[in-house]
Each structure stands twice: as C-alpha cells, then as structure tokens.
Coordinates of C-alpha atoms in Angstrom, one line a residue:
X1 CA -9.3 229.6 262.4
X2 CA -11.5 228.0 265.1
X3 CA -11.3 223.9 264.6
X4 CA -15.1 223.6 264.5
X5 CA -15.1 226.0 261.8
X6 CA -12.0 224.6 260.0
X7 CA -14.1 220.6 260.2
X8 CA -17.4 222.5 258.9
X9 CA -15.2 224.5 255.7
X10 CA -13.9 220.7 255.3
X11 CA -17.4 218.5 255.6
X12 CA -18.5 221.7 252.8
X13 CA -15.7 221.2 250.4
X14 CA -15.9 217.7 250.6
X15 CA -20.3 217.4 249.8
X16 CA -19.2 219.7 247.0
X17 CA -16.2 217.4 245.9
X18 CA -18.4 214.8 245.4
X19 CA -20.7 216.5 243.7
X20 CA -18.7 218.0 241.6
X21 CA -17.1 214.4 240.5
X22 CA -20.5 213.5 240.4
X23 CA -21.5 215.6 237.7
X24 CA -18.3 215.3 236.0
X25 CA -19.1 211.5 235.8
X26 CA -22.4 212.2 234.8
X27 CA -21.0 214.7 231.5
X28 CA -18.4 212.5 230.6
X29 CA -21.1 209.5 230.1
X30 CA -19.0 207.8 232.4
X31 CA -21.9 206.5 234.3
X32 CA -25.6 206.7 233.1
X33 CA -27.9 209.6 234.1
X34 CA -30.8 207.7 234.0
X35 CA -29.7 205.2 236.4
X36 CA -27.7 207.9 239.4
X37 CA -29.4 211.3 238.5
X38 CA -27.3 214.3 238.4
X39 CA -26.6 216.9 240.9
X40 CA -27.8 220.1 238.4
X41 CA -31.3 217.9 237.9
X42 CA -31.4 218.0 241.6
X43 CA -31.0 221.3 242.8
X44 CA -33.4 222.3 240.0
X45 CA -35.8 219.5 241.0
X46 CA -35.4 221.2 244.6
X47 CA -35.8 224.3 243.6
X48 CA -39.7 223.4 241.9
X49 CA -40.2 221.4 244.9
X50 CA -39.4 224.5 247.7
X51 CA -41.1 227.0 245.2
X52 CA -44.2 224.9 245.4
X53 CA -44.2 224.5 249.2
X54 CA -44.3 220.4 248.4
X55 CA -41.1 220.2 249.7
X56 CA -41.4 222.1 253.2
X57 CA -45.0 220.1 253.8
X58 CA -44.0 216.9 253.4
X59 CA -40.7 217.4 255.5
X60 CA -42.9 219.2 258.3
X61 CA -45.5 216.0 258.2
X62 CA -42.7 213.5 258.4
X63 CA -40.3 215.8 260.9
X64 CA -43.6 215.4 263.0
X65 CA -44.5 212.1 263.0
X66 CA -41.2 210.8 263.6
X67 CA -40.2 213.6 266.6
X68 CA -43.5 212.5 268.1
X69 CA -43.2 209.0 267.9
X70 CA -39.7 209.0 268.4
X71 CA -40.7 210.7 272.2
X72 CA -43.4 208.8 273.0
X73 CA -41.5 205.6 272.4
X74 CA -38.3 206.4 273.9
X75 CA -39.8 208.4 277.0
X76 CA -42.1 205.7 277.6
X77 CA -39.7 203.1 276.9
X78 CA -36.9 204.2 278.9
X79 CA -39.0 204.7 281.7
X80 CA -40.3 200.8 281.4
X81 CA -36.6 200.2 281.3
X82 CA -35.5 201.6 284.4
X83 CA -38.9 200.2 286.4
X84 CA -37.9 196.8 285.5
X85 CA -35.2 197.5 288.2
X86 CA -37.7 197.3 290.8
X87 CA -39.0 194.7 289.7
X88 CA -36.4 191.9 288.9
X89 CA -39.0 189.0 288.8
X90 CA -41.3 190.7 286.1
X91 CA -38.0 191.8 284.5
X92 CA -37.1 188.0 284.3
X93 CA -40.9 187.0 283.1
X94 CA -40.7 189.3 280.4
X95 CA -37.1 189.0 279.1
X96 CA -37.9 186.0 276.0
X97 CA -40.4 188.1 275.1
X98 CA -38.1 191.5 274.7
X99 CA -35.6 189.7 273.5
X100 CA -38.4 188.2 270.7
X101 CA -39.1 191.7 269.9
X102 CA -35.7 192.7 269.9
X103 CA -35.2 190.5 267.1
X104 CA -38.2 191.1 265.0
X105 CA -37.7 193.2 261.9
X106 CA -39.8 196.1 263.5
X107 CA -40.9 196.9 259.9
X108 CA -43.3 193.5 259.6
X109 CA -45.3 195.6 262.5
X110 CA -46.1 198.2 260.0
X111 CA -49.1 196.1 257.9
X112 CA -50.8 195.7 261.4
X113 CA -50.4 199.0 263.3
X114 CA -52.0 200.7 260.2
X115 CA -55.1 198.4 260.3
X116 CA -55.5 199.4 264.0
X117 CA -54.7 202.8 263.5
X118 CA -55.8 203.5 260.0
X119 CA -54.2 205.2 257.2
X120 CA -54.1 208.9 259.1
X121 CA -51.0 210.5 260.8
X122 CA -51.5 208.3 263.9
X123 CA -50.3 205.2 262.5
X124 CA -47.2 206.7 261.2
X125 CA -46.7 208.2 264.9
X126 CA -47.9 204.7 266.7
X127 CA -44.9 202.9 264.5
X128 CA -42.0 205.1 265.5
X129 CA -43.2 204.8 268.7
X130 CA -43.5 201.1 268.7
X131 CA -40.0 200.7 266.9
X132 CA -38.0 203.0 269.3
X133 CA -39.8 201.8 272.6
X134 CA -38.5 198.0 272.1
X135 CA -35.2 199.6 271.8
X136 CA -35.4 202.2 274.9
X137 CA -37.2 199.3 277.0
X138 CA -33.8 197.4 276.0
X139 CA -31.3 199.6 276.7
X140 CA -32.6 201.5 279.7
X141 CA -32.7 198.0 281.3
X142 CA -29.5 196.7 280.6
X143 CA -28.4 200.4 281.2
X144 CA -29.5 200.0 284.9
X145 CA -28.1 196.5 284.9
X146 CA -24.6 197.9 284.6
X147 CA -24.7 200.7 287.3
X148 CA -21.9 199.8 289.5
X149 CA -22.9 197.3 292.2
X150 CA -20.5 198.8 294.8
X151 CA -22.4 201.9 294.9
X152 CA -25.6 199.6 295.1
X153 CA -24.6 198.2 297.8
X154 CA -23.2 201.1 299.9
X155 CA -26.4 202.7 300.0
X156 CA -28.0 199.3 300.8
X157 CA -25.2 199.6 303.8
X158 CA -26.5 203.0 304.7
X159 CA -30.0 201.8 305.3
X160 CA -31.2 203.8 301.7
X161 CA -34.3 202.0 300.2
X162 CA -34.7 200.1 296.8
X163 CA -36.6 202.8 295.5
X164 CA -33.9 205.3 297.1
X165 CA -31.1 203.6 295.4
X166 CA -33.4 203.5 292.1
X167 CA -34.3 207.4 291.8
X168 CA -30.4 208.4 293.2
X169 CA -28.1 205.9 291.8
X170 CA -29.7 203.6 289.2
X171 CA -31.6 206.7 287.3
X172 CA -28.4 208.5 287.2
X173 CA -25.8 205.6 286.2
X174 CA -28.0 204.8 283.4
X175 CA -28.4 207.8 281.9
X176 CA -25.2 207.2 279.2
X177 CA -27.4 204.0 277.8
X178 CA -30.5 206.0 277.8
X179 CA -28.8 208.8 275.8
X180 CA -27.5 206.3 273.1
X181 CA -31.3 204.9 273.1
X182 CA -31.5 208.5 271.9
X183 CA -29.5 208.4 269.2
X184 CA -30.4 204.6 267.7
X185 CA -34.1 206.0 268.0
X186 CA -33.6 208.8 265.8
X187 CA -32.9 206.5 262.5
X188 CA -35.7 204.2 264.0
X189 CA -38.3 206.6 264.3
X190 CA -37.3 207.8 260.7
X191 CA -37.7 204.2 259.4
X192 CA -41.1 204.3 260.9
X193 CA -42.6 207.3 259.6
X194 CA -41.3 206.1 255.8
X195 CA -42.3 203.0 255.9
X196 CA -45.8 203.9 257.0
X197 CA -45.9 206.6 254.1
X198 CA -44.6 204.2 251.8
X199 CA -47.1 201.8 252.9
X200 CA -50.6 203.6 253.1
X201 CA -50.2 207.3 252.7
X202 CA -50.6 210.4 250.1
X203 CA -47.7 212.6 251.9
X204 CA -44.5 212.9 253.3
X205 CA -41.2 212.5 252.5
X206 CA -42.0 208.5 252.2
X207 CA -44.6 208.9 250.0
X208 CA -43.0 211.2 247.8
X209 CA -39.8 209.3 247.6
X210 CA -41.7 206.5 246.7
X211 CA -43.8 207.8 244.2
X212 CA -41.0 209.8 242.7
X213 CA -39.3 206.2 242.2
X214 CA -42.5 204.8 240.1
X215 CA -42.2 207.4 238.2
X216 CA -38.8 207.2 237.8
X217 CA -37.9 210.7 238.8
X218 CA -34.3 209.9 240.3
X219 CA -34.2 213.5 241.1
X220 CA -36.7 213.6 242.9
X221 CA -35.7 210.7 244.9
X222 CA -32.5 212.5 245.8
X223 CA -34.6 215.2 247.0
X224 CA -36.3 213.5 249.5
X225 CA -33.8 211.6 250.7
X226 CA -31.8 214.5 251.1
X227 CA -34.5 216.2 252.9
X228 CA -35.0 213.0 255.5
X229 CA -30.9 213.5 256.3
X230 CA -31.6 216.9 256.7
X231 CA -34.3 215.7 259.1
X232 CA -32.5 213.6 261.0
X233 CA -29.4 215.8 261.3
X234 CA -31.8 218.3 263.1
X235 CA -32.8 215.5 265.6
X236 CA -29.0 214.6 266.3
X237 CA -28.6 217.9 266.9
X238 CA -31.3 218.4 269.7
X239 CA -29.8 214.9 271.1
X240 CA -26.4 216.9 271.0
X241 CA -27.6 219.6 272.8
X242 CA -29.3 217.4 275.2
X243 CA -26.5 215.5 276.2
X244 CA -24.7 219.0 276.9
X245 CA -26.9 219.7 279.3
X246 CA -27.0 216.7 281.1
X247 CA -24.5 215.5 283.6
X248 CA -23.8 211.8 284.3

C-alpha cells in the first residue's frame, strides 16, 4: 500500500475512532448531550443544513471573504516586507510601530474596520486583510533580514546594484518566510472573516455558528465549525501546492 494512502486510511479510522467513542460516551450518559452534542445529531443536523443549501452558502461567503482578504493582505504585505529592504531608514522609522501592531490583538480592529466599511462583505474582507498584512509585513522583512550576507556582499563585489541584489538574491532567500506568512495567514484570515460575522452580519459560517450557540443548537455549532476546518484545509492545501511549485 502507498504510504500516503496508508497515513489517509489511518487519519480516517482515527476521526471515526473518536467519534465513535464519542457517541459511545454520549449513550452511556457518561457525559451530557446537552453540554458536547452528539455525532448522530450532527450528521443529521448536516444533512438539513446541505439539503437546504444553508450550509454550502454560508461556507462559499466565508471561503470568499477570508481567500480574498487573506491575498490582499499577504500579497500586499509581503511585498511592503521585502521593500523595506531598500529602504533601511524607513524600515528603522517604522519598526515601534510594527512591532505595536504586532502585538495588538488584531481582533480589537474589528469594531472599527466595520464602522468604516459598514456591515457588507467588504468589512469582513478589509479585516482578514488587515490581520494577515501585519503579519506578512513582519515576516517578509525579517525574512529578507536573514538572506545570507555573504551572498549580499558578493554581488555588491561584482558591481550588482541594491535593487539587483534585492530582485535576485533578497526576493529569492526570503521566499521560505514568505511561504510560512502563508500558512500563519490562513487561520488569520479565518479569524477575521468570523469575527466580523459574529460581530455585525446575517451570514456565514460566523454568523451561523454564533447564532446556533444562542440558540443552543450544539449541533449546529459542530456543523459550522466543521465546515470552517473544512475551509481552511482547502486553503493549506493550495499553500501545499504552491510551495510545490516554487523553488527556493
């Protein structure tokens, strides 16, 4: 048997392991339904919520607004990163103030951006994008900060321009950060998208997860958050097949 489909047959049996104990647990009265859900309530909860197209549209809104902020942020951000190279004196001016934003829960952003950008899909974009451009910014620029200086400096030696040395060594060496930018940004432009739907929104997987929880529909819950995995294993896999492609 191939080993990638020997670890898939394993990561299979295991989900349904624990689901299985799960709803063992759950029959036994060894822990309380009403507080964990059960694994039969959610599949049939999934099934209403597929049947009704619910499902499928509020995955697609959320898919989208994370996907597009989560480019828009990153791209931009990455690209800031690896300018700041050039520029080493308003790399220096603005370093408090990254590391400021660093810092900051991105989340206490989300009140504001939605008063700027109202309640709409664009302020669920414009917070993923927010989020994961501190982060690209970040670690394109410290990405570029550890390209190997002896390779700087031999095509300083060779009479190669600081924007030579930028677009054929720095761009290059720093691709490894920017790639792992990718992958921190895909659970950051997820937070975004949720926490905007949780905070001023009538759809989407954040919305529904959170209404689902005031009506304390567990199931429900489960569903959602299932579906955002489900979302976010999709991303990692175009960053996967990204990183394939490129060679460092």
């Amino acid at each position: 048997m191939p080993p990638v489909l020997r670890i898939a047959l394993l990561q299979v049996a295991l989900l349904a392991l624990l689901l299985a104990a799960w709803e063992i647990a759950i029959s036994f009265k060894w822990i309380a339904v009403y507080l964990y859900g059960r694994p039969s309530g959610i599949f049939a909860k999934a099934s209403i919520l597929i049947a009704n197209g619910e499902l499928l549209r509020d995955a697609a809104l959320t898919a989208w607004e994370a996907i597009a902020g989560f480019l828009i942020g990153t791209i931009a951000g990455s690209a800031v990163g690896l300018l700041l190279w050039l520029f080493p004196t308003s790399a220096a001016v603005l370093r408090p103030y990254l590391i400021a934003l660093n810092g900051l829960p991105k989340i206490a952003l989300a009140p504001l951006i939605i008063v700027w950008f109202g309640i709409g899909i664009s302020s669920k974009i414009a917070i993923a994008a927010i989020i994961t451009f501190i982060v690209a910014v970040i670690t394109a620029q410290q990405g570029a900060k550890e390209v190997d200086s002896d390779l700087i400096k031999l095509m300083r030696s060779l009479g190669a321009s600081r924007w030579k040395t930028w677009r054929t060594v720095v761009i290059p060496g720093a691709m490894p950060w920017i790639v792992s930018a990718f992958r921190l940004n895909v659970g950051f432009a997820l937070i975004g998208a949720v926490v905007g739907e949780y905070i001023a929104s009538k759809e989407g997987l954040g919305y529904m997860i959170y209404y689902a929880g005031v009506l304390y529909d567990l199931n429900a819950v489960w569903v959602g958050i299932a579906a955002l995995m489900a979302v976010a294993l999709l991303m990692y896999g175009a960053i996967d097949l990204l990183e394939r492609r490129l060679r460092f």
